[in-house]
């Protein structure tokens, strides 16, 4: 492992950094949210922290897939595979952060380059998730529409969502192994650049016959963020989301927030099932891995509490 860097923190931005509940997803809405997010990140930079950034892309890649789908149905423009859609979202989300963060920093008299790296993340082609895909993506279809798509893509797997009334494609969500672009990311971070990478969990690629190939899958952004934080030798890995920390009995009246917890204790709670797979589960798993790989502290906090969280006054702190 790399020598740990005291002032280097890796920030994982959750869905609310880009899009708020109830918003439509216009570019203007997203850019406005990113501007607010960048004010918070700029505070950290002003306080002397070095940071590397990663972010989610769930709603964004969902919209990109729909655009490809509609473009094909209306204009016959050939749709792109999922790995390419993931790359598209890394590009446009990175652009928004680059623009908003450099503007915010310049306003504060700080001249820093912010650079996005289109990042591939290697996954194991034998990952169990490939034989049992579970992550729903894209539009809801009627059974008839689904059968039509199956004629073009017999390899697609659909699952019925009875509650929301329709069939949806499901793709695997394999465990991230390592970031292909890591040496470049490290060199840029060391040189003082603010780097945005492994967006949306990265573009999933597998190694086959000494070649890399993109696959139809998605990677959890918190688990990929941990690989980034650990490989950079960051002292802190901070997962920012829309809840003020980790709770036990989250959906019961007995709910209780955890302020500080040792990794061993958190592992027990994880095994007891306090953290669901689609939301808090991967964050907790990523935090545990970060500490077990030598990190000093993982923090799970509300985006707006970042400065208080890094001072130990907000969020949940996971320590050794
Ligand atoms: P993000 O987009 O930031 O990754 P998610 O929606 O995936 O956010 O995960 C955050 C959500 O996890 C919170 O809004 C909260 O409702 C939910 N959650 C589920 N279980 C817990 C728990 N035990 N403690 C805290 N939050 C939890
Ligand atoms: Mg979310």
mmCIF file of C-alpha atoms in Angstrom, residues 13-300:
data_model
loop_
_atom_site.group_PDB
_atom_site.id
_atom_site.type_symbol
_atom_site.label_atom_id
_atom_site.label_comp_id
_atom_site.label_asym_id
_atom_site.label_seq_id
_atom_site.Cartn_x
_atom_site.Cartn_y
_atom_site.Cartn_z
ATOM 1 C CA UNK A 13 -20.654 12.389 -3.878
ATOM 2 C CA UNK A 14 -24.085 10.770 -3.668
ATOM 3 C CA UNK A 15 -27.155 11.315 -5.802
ATOM 4 C CA UNK A 16 -28.218 14.506 -3.996
ATOM 5 C CA UNK A 17 -25.032 16.313 -5.053
ATOM 6 C CA UNK A 18 -26.349 16.277 -8.623
ATOM 7 C CA UNK A 19 -30.110 15.931 -8.404
ATOM 8 C CA UNK A 20 -32.622 16.550 -5.636
ATOM 9 C CA UNK A 21 -35.760 14.567 -4.974
ATOM 10 C CA UNK A 22 -38.661 15.743 -7.120
ATOM 11 C CA UNK A 23 -36.496 17.474 -9.731
ATOM 12 C CA UNK A 24 -36.858 16.647 -13.425
ATOM 13 C CA UNK A 25 -33.189 16.457 -14.307
ATOM 14 C CA UNK A 26 -32.801 19.455 -16.629
ATOM 15 C CA UNK A 27 -29.203 20.442 -17.210
ATOM 16 C CA UNK A 28 -29.838 23.763 -15.425
ATOM 17 C CA UNK A 29 -31.136 22.001 -12.302
ATOM 18 C CA UNK A 30 -28.192 19.654 -12.201
ATOM 19 C CA UNK A 31 -25.652 22.402 -12.793
ATOM 20 C CA UNK A 32 -27.210 24.538 -10.052
ATOM 21 C CA UNK A 33 -26.955 21.593 -7.618
ATOM 22 C CA UNK A 34 -23.336 21.010 -8.639
ATOM 23 C CA UNK A 35 -22.595 24.704 -7.977
ATOM 24 C CA UNK A 36 -23.953 24.341 -4.434
ATOM 25 C CA UNK A 37 -21.938 21.154 -3.959
ATOM 26 C CA UNK A 38 -18.767 22.881 -5.169
ATOM 27 C CA UNK A 39 -19.157 25.652 -2.567
ATOM 28 C CA UNK A 40 -18.987 22.942 0.069
ATOM 29 C CA UNK A 41 -15.961 21.297 -1.579
ATOM 30 C CA UNK A 42 -14.232 24.680 -1.941
ATOM 31 C CA UNK A 43 -14.475 25.203 1.844
ATOM 32 C CA UNK A 44 -12.448 22.050 2.287
ATOM 33 C CA UNK A 45 -9.821 23.178 -0.217
ATOM 34 C CA UNK A 46 -9.632 26.609 1.416
ATOM 35 C CA UNK A 47 -8.911 24.817 4.690
ATOM 36 C CA UNK A 48 -5.840 23.220 3.174
ATOM 37 C CA UNK A 49 -7.140 19.789 2.236
ATOM 38 C CA UNK A 50 -6.128 18.013 -0.947
ATOM 39 C CA UNK A 51 -9.000 16.166 -2.493
ATOM 40 C CA UNK A 52 -9.900 13.606 -5.091
ATOM 41 C CA UNK A 53 -13.540 13.300 -6.081
ATOM 42 C CA UNK A 54 -15.813 10.519 -7.219
ATOM 43 C CA UNK A 55 -19.571 10.592 -7.792
ATOM 44 C CA UNK A 56 -22.647 8.508 -8.538
ATOM 45 C CA UNK A 57 -24.524 8.465 -11.856
ATOM 46 C CA UNK A 58 -27.704 6.398 -11.300
ATOM 47 C CA UNK A 59 -30.378 8.816 -12.568
ATOM 48 C CA UNK A 60 -27.977 10.262 -15.172
ATOM 49 C CA UNK A 61 -27.032 6.965 -16.801
ATOM 50 C CA UNK A 62 -30.711 5.964 -16.630
ATOM 51 C CA UNK A 63 -31.573 9.086 -18.668
ATOM 52 C CA UNK A 64 -28.716 8.465 -21.111
ATOM 53 C CA UNK A 65 -29.974 4.945 -21.778
ATOM 54 C CA UNK A 66 -33.482 6.342 -22.403
ATOM 55 C CA UNK A 67 -32.066 8.916 -24.844
ATOM 56 C CA UNK A 68 -30.318 6.168 -26.790
ATOM 57 C CA UNK A 69 -33.464 4.074 -26.696
ATOM 58 C CA UNK A 70 -35.687 6.924 -27.921
ATOM 59 C CA UNK A 71 -33.109 8.004 -30.522
ATOM 60 C CA UNK A 72 -33.224 4.518 -31.960
ATOM 61 C CA UNK A 73 -37.015 4.257 -31.962
ATOM 62 C CA UNK A 74 -37.607 7.736 -33.437
ATOM 63 C CA UNK A 75 -34.597 8.314 -35.696
ATOM 64 C CA UNK A 76 -32.978 4.906 -36.059
ATOM 65 C CA UNK A 77 -29.767 6.157 -34.422
ATOM 66 C CA UNK A 78 -27.999 3.025 -33.177
ATOM 67 C CA UNK A 79 -27.969 2.870 -29.365
ATOM 68 C CA UNK A 80 -24.673 2.389 -27.512
ATOM 69 C CA UNK A 81 -23.911 -0.329 -24.957
ATOM 70 C CA UNK A 82 -23.976 0.368 -21.215
ATOM 71 C CA UNK A 83 -20.236 0.797 -20.723
ATOM 72 C CA UNK A 84 -20.289 3.561 -23.343
ATOM 73 C CA UNK A 85 -23.317 5.187 -21.682
ATOM 74 C CA UNK A 86 -21.350 5.133 -18.429
ATOM 75 C CA UNK A 87 -18.431 6.855 -20.155
ATOM 76 C CA UNK A 88 -20.814 9.521 -21.507
ATOM 77 C CA UNK A 89 -22.073 10.321 -18.005
ATOM 78 C CA UNK A 90 -18.537 10.463 -16.567
ATOM 79 C CA UNK A 91 -17.810 13.058 -19.237
ATOM 80 C CA UNK A 92 -20.756 15.362 -18.691
ATOM 81 C CA UNK A 93 -20.818 15.117 -14.898
ATOM 82 C CA UNK A 94 -17.061 15.718 -14.812
ATOM 83 C CA UNK A 95 -17.541 18.766 -17.019
ATOM 84 C CA UNK A 96 -20.137 20.223 -14.633
ATOM 85 C CA UNK A 97 -17.867 19.759 -11.621
ATOM 86 C CA UNK A 98 -14.792 21.108 -13.460
ATOM 87 C CA UNK A 99 -16.694 24.231 -14.506
ATOM 88 C CA UNK A 100 -18.421 24.899 -11.190
ATOM 89 C CA UNK A 101 -15.431 24.107 -8.973
ATOM 90 C CA UNK A 102 -12.861 26.164 -10.918
ATOM 91 C CA UNK A 103 -15.302 29.107 -10.990
ATOM 92 C CA UNK A 104 -15.953 28.840 -7.237
ATOM 93 C CA UNK A 105 -12.231 28.592 -6.445
ATOM 94 C CA UNK A 106 -11.330 31.511 -8.718
ATOM 95 C CA UNK A 107 -13.928 33.631 -6.919
ATOM 96 C CA UNK A 108 -12.020 32.841 -3.720
ATOM 97 C CA UNK A 109 -8.690 33.683 -5.354
ATOM 98 C CA UNK A 110 -7.567 30.059 -5.652
ATOM 99 C CA UNK A 111 -6.244 28.941 -9.024
ATOM 100 C CA UNK A 112 -6.476 25.158 -9.305
ATOM 101 C CA UNK A 113 -6.924 22.829 -12.228
ATOM 102 C CA UNK A 114 -9.764 20.358 -11.976
ATOM 103 C CA UNK A 115 -9.455 17.363 -14.287
ATOM 104 C CA UNK A 116 -11.799 14.484 -15.076
ATOM 105 C CA UNK A 117 -10.356 11.089 -15.921
ATOM 106 C CA UNK A 118 -12.576 8.714 -17.859
ATOM 107 C CA UNK A 119 -11.983 5.704 -15.643
ATOM 108 C CA UNK A 120 -12.217 1.991 -16.330
ATOM 109 C CA UNK A 121 -12.591 -0.367 -13.398
ATOM 110 C CA UNK A 122 -11.614 -4.006 -13.706
ATOM 111 C CA UNK A 123 -14.116 -6.578 -12.489
ATOM 112 C CA UNK A 124 -13.748 -10.352 -12.305
ATOM 113 C CA UNK A 125 -15.425 -12.043 -15.263
ATOM 114 C CA UNK A 126 -16.346 -14.866 -12.866
ATOM 115 C CA UNK A 127 -17.985 -12.509 -10.361
ATOM 116 C CA UNK A 128 -21.138 -14.270 -9.040
ATOM 117 C CA UNK A 129 -23.258 -11.247 -10.005
ATOM 118 C CA UNK A 130 -22.735 -12.035 -13.703
ATOM 119 C CA UNK A 131 -24.836 -15.176 -13.366
ATOM 120 C CA UNK A 132 -27.442 -13.459 -11.179
ATOM 121 C CA UNK A 133 -27.907 -9.830 -12.306
ATOM 122 C CA UNK A 134 -29.934 -7.727 -9.902
ATOM 123 C CA UNK A 135 -29.509 -4.033 -10.661
ATOM 124 C CA UNK A 136 -32.489 -2.537 -12.593
ATOM 125 C CA UNK A 137 -31.617 0.003 -15.324
ATOM 126 C CA UNK A 138 -33.464 2.071 -17.932
ATOM 127 C CA UNK A 139 -37.149 2.185 -18.824
ATOM 128 C CA UNK A 140 -40.161 0.165 -17.761
ATOM 129 C CA UNK A 141 -41.585 -1.941 -20.590
ATOM 130 C CA UNK A 142 -44.825 -3.795 -21.217
ATOM 131 C CA UNK A 143 -44.459 -7.519 -21.762
ATOM 132 C CA UNK A 144 -44.960 -7.003 -25.528
ATOM 133 C CA UNK A 145 -42.243 -4.313 -25.717
ATOM 134 C CA UNK A 146 -39.934 -6.518 -23.717
ATOM 135 C CA UNK A 147 -40.424 -9.406 -26.167
ATOM 136 C CA UNK A 148 -39.602 -7.046 -29.085
ATOM 137 C CA UNK A 149 -36.348 -5.992 -27.424
ATOM 138 C CA UNK A 150 -35.523 -9.631 -26.698
ATOM 139 C CA UNK A 151 -35.641 -10.313 -30.473
ATOM 140 C CA UNK A 152 -32.794 -7.802 -31.001
ATOM 141 C CA UNK A 153 -30.976 -8.580 -27.729
ATOM 142 C CA UNK A 154 -31.685 -12.178 -26.713
ATOM 143 C CA UNK A 155 -28.956 -11.870 -24.063
ATOM 144 C CA UNK A 156 -30.838 -9.198 -22.075
ATOM 145 C CA UNK A 157 -32.407 -10.264 -18.788
ATOM 146 C CA UNK A 158 -35.641 -8.609 -17.637
ATOM 147 C CA UNK A 159 -37.402 -8.758 -14.307
ATOM 148 C CA UNK A 160 -40.965 -7.800 -13.554
ATOM 149 C CA UNK A 161 -41.534 -4.957 -11.113
ATOM 150 C CA UNK A 162 -45.151 -5.638 -10.156
ATOM 151 C CA UNK A 163 -45.366 -2.676 -7.769
ATOM 152 C CA UNK A 164 -44.418 -0.144 -10.454
ATOM 153 C CA UNK A 165 -46.134 -2.085 -13.225
ATOM 154 C CA UNK A 166 -43.673 -3.188 -15.862
ATOM 155 C CA UNK A 167 -40.624 -5.106 -16.980
ATOM 156 C CA UNK A 168 -37.173 -3.720 -16.491
ATOM 157 C CA UNK A 169 -33.774 -4.778 -17.647
ATOM 158 C CA UNK A 170 -31.443 -5.972 -14.891
ATOM 159 C CA UNK A 171 -27.664 -5.957 -15.157
ATOM 160 C CA UNK A 172 -24.924 -7.348 -12.928
ATOM 161 C CA UNK A 173 -23.221 -5.182 -10.305
ATOM 162 C CA UNK A 174 -19.850 -6.898 -9.880
ATOM 163 C CA UNK A 175 -17.310 -6.032 -7.204
ATOM 164 C CA UNK A 176 -14.657 -3.510 -8.347
ATOM 165 C CA UNK A 177 -11.073 -4.821 -8.329
ATOM 166 C CA UNK A 178 -8.909 -1.883 -9.391
ATOM 167 C CA UNK A 179 -8.922 1.323 -11.439
ATOM 168 C CA UNK A 180 -7.077 0.931 -14.744
ATOM 169 C CA UNK A 181 -6.213 4.644 -14.885
ATOM 170 C CA UNK A 182 -4.847 4.665 -11.300
ATOM 171 C CA UNK A 183 -1.199 5.561 -12.156
ATOM 172 C CA UNK A 184 -2.373 8.635 -14.080
ATOM 173 C CA UNK A 185 -4.818 9.657 -11.356
ATOM 174 C CA UNK A 186 -2.074 9.318 -8.730
ATOM 175 C CA UNK A 187 0.412 11.361 -10.775
ATOM 176 C CA UNK A 188 -2.110 14.184 -11.207
ATOM 177 C CA UNK A 189 -3.140 14.178 -7.531
ATOM 178 C CA UNK A 190 0.544 14.222 -6.494
ATOM 179 C CA UNK A 191 1.114 17.156 -8.847
ATOM 180 C CA UNK A 192 -1.615 19.111 -7.036
ATOM 181 C CA UNK A 193 -4.519 18.752 -9.451
ATOM 182 C CA UNK A 194 -8.057 18.114 -8.249
ATOM 183 C CA UNK A 195 -9.036 14.893 -9.972
ATOM 184 C CA UNK A 196 -12.526 13.542 -10.628
ATOM 185 C CA UNK A 197 -12.436 9.834 -11.393
ATOM 186 C CA UNK A 198 -14.268 6.505 -11.322
ATOM 187 C CA UNK A 199 -17.549 8.391 -11.826
ATOM 188 C CA UNK A 200 -20.641 6.228 -11.481
ATOM 189 C CA UNK A 201 -18.388 3.523 -10.045
ATOM 190 C CA UNK A 202 -16.305 3.465 -13.218
ATOM 191 C CA UNK A 203 -16.712 1.775 -16.581
ATOM 192 C CA UNK A 204 -16.764 -1.964 -15.903
ATOM 193 C CA UNK A 205 -14.193 -3.881 -17.945
ATOM 194 C CA UNK A 206 -13.059 -7.487 -17.816
ATOM 195 C CA UNK A 207 -9.692 -8.917 -18.760
ATOM 196 C CA UNK A 208 -9.926 -11.626 -21.391
ATOM 197 C CA UNK A 209 -7.136 -13.080 -23.544
ATOM 198 C CA UNK A 210 -4.822 -10.282 -22.369
ATOM 199 C CA UNK A 211 -7.272 -7.680 -23.600
ATOM 200 C CA UNK A 212 -9.716 -5.407 -21.799
ATOM 201 C CA UNK A 213 -13.344 -5.319 -22.839
ATOM 202 C CA UNK A 214 -16.261 -3.195 -21.584
ATOM 203 C CA UNK A 215 -19.210 -5.141 -20.207
ATOM 204 C CA UNK A 216 -22.931 -4.530 -19.693
ATOM 205 C CA UNK A 217 -22.894 -3.963 -15.949
ATOM 206 C CA UNK A 218 -22.765 -1.235 -13.333
ATOM 207 C CA UNK A 219 -20.400 -0.831 -10.404
ATOM 208 C CA UNK A 220 -21.352 0.615 -7.035
ATOM 209 C CA UNK A 221 -19.741 4.039 -6.719
ATOM 210 C CA UNK A 222 -18.951 3.699 -2.998
ATOM 211 C CA UNK A 223 -17.154 0.371 -3.458
ATOM 212 C CA UNK A 224 -15.183 1.790 -6.402
ATOM 213 C CA UNK A 225 -14.523 4.950 -4.352
ATOM 214 C CA UNK A 226 -12.883 2.816 -1.689
ATOM 215 C CA UNK A 227 -10.499 1.338 -4.278
ATOM 216 C CA UNK A 228 -9.635 4.896 -5.325
ATOM 217 C CA UNK A 229 -9.122 6.115 -1.744
ATOM 218 C CA UNK A 230 -7.032 3.113 -0.747
ATOM 219 C CA UNK A 231 -4.845 3.187 -3.884
ATOM 220 C CA UNK A 232 -4.191 6.914 -3.413
ATOM 221 C CA UNK A 233 -3.209 6.318 0.202
ATOM 222 C CA UNK A 234 -5.768 8.905 1.360
ATOM 223 C CA UNK A 235 -6.092 9.362 5.113
ATOM 224 C CA UNK A 236 -9.854 9.853 4.964
ATOM 225 C CA UNK A 237 -12.581 8.459 2.747
ATOM 226 C CA UNK A 238 -15.709 10.586 3.025
ATOM 227 C CA UNK A 239 -19.031 9.365 1.646
ATOM 228 C CA UNK A 240 -21.467 12.250 1.315
ATOM 229 C CA UNK A 241 -25.151 11.481 1.008
ATOM 230 C CA UNK A 242 -28.606 12.733 2.051
ATOM 231 C CA UNK A 243 -28.734 11.297 5.572
ATOM 232 C CA UNK A 244 -26.696 12.583 8.556
ATOM 233 C CA UNK A 245 -24.985 9.256 9.277
ATOM 234 C CA UNK A 246 -25.406 5.552 9.875
ATOM 235 C CA UNK A 247 -28.358 4.435 11.974
ATOM 236 C CA UNK A 248 -29.204 1.200 13.712
ATOM 237 C CA UNK A 249 -32.895 0.268 13.479
ATOM 238 C CA UNK A 250 -33.146 2.930 10.756
ATOM 239 C CA UNK A 251 -36.805 2.274 9.944
ATOM 240 C CA UNK A 252 -37.969 1.674 13.513
ATOM 241 C CA UNK A 253 -38.993 4.038 16.301
ATOM 242 C CA UNK A 254 -35.898 2.825 18.179
ATOM 243 C CA UNK A 255 -33.620 4.317 15.468
ATOM 244 C CA UNK A 256 -30.325 5.614 16.804
ATOM 245 C CA UNK A 257 -27.521 7.437 15.011
ATOM 246 C CA UNK A 258 -23.944 6.227 15.404
ATOM 247 C CA UNK A 259 -21.380 9.006 15.905
ATOM 248 C CA UNK A 260 -18.155 6.986 16.156
ATOM 249 C CA UNK A 261 -17.718 3.256 15.707
ATOM 250 C CA UNK A 262 -14.871 0.773 15.502
ATOM 251 C CA UNK A 263 -14.704 -1.281 12.366
ATOM 252 C CA UNK A 264 -15.117 -4.597 14.261
ATOM 253 C CA UNK A 265 -18.345 -3.347 15.836
ATOM 254 C CA UNK A 266 -19.657 -2.065 12.502
ATOM 255 C CA UNK A 267 -18.974 -5.441 10.884
ATOM 256 C CA UNK A 268 -21.251 -7.078 13.456
ATOM 257 C CA UNK A 269 -24.062 -4.627 12.699
ATOM 258 C CA UNK A 270 -23.512 -5.166 8.964
ATOM 259 C CA UNK A 271 -23.889 -8.915 9.433
ATOM 260 C CA UNK A 272 -27.059 -8.324 11.484
ATOM 261 C CA UNK A 273 -28.587 -6.705 8.385
ATOM 262 C CA UNK A 274 -29.034 -3.077 9.490
ATOM 263 C CA UNK A 275 -27.929 -1.758 6.113
ATOM 264 C CA UNK A 276 -29.912 -2.566 2.944
ATOM 265 C CA UNK A 277 -28.036 -3.576 -0.247
ATOM 266 C CA UNK A 278 -29.375 -0.763 -2.467
ATOM 267 C CA UNK A 279 -28.468 2.165 -0.211
ATOM 268 C CA UNK A 280 -26.527 2.139 3.083
ATOM 269 C CA UNK A 281 -25.153 -1.410 2.652
ATOM 270 C CA UNK A 282 -22.453 -0.665 0.069
ATOM 271 C CA UNK A 283 -21.428 2.529 1.912
ATOM 272 C CA UNK A 284 -20.831 0.583 5.118
ATOM 273 C CA UNK A 285 -19.020 -2.178 3.234
ATOM 274 C CA UNK A 286 -16.811 0.404 1.501
ATOM 275 C CA UNK A 287 -16.036 2.117 4.827
ATOM 276 C CA UNK A 288 -15.082 -1.211 6.427
ATOM 277 C CA UNK A 289 -12.798 -2.090 3.508
ATOM 278 C CA UNK A 290 -11.111 1.315 3.629
ATOM 279 C CA UNK A 291 -10.157 0.942 7.290
ATOM 280 C CA UNK A 292 -9.128 -2.693 6.864
ATOM 281 C CA UNK A 293 -6.878 -1.653 3.968
ATOM 282 C CA UNK A 294 -5.026 0.826 6.176
ATOM 283 C CA UNK A 295 -7.072 4.037 5.958
ATOM 284 C CA UNK A 296 -7.286 6.212 9.098
ATOM 285 C CA UNK A 297 -10.938 7.122 9.052
ATOM 286 C CA UNK A 298 -14.036 6.698 6.927
ATOM 287 C CA UNK A 299 -16.876 9.177 7.323
ATOM 288 C CA UNK A 300 -20.470 8.878 6.187
#
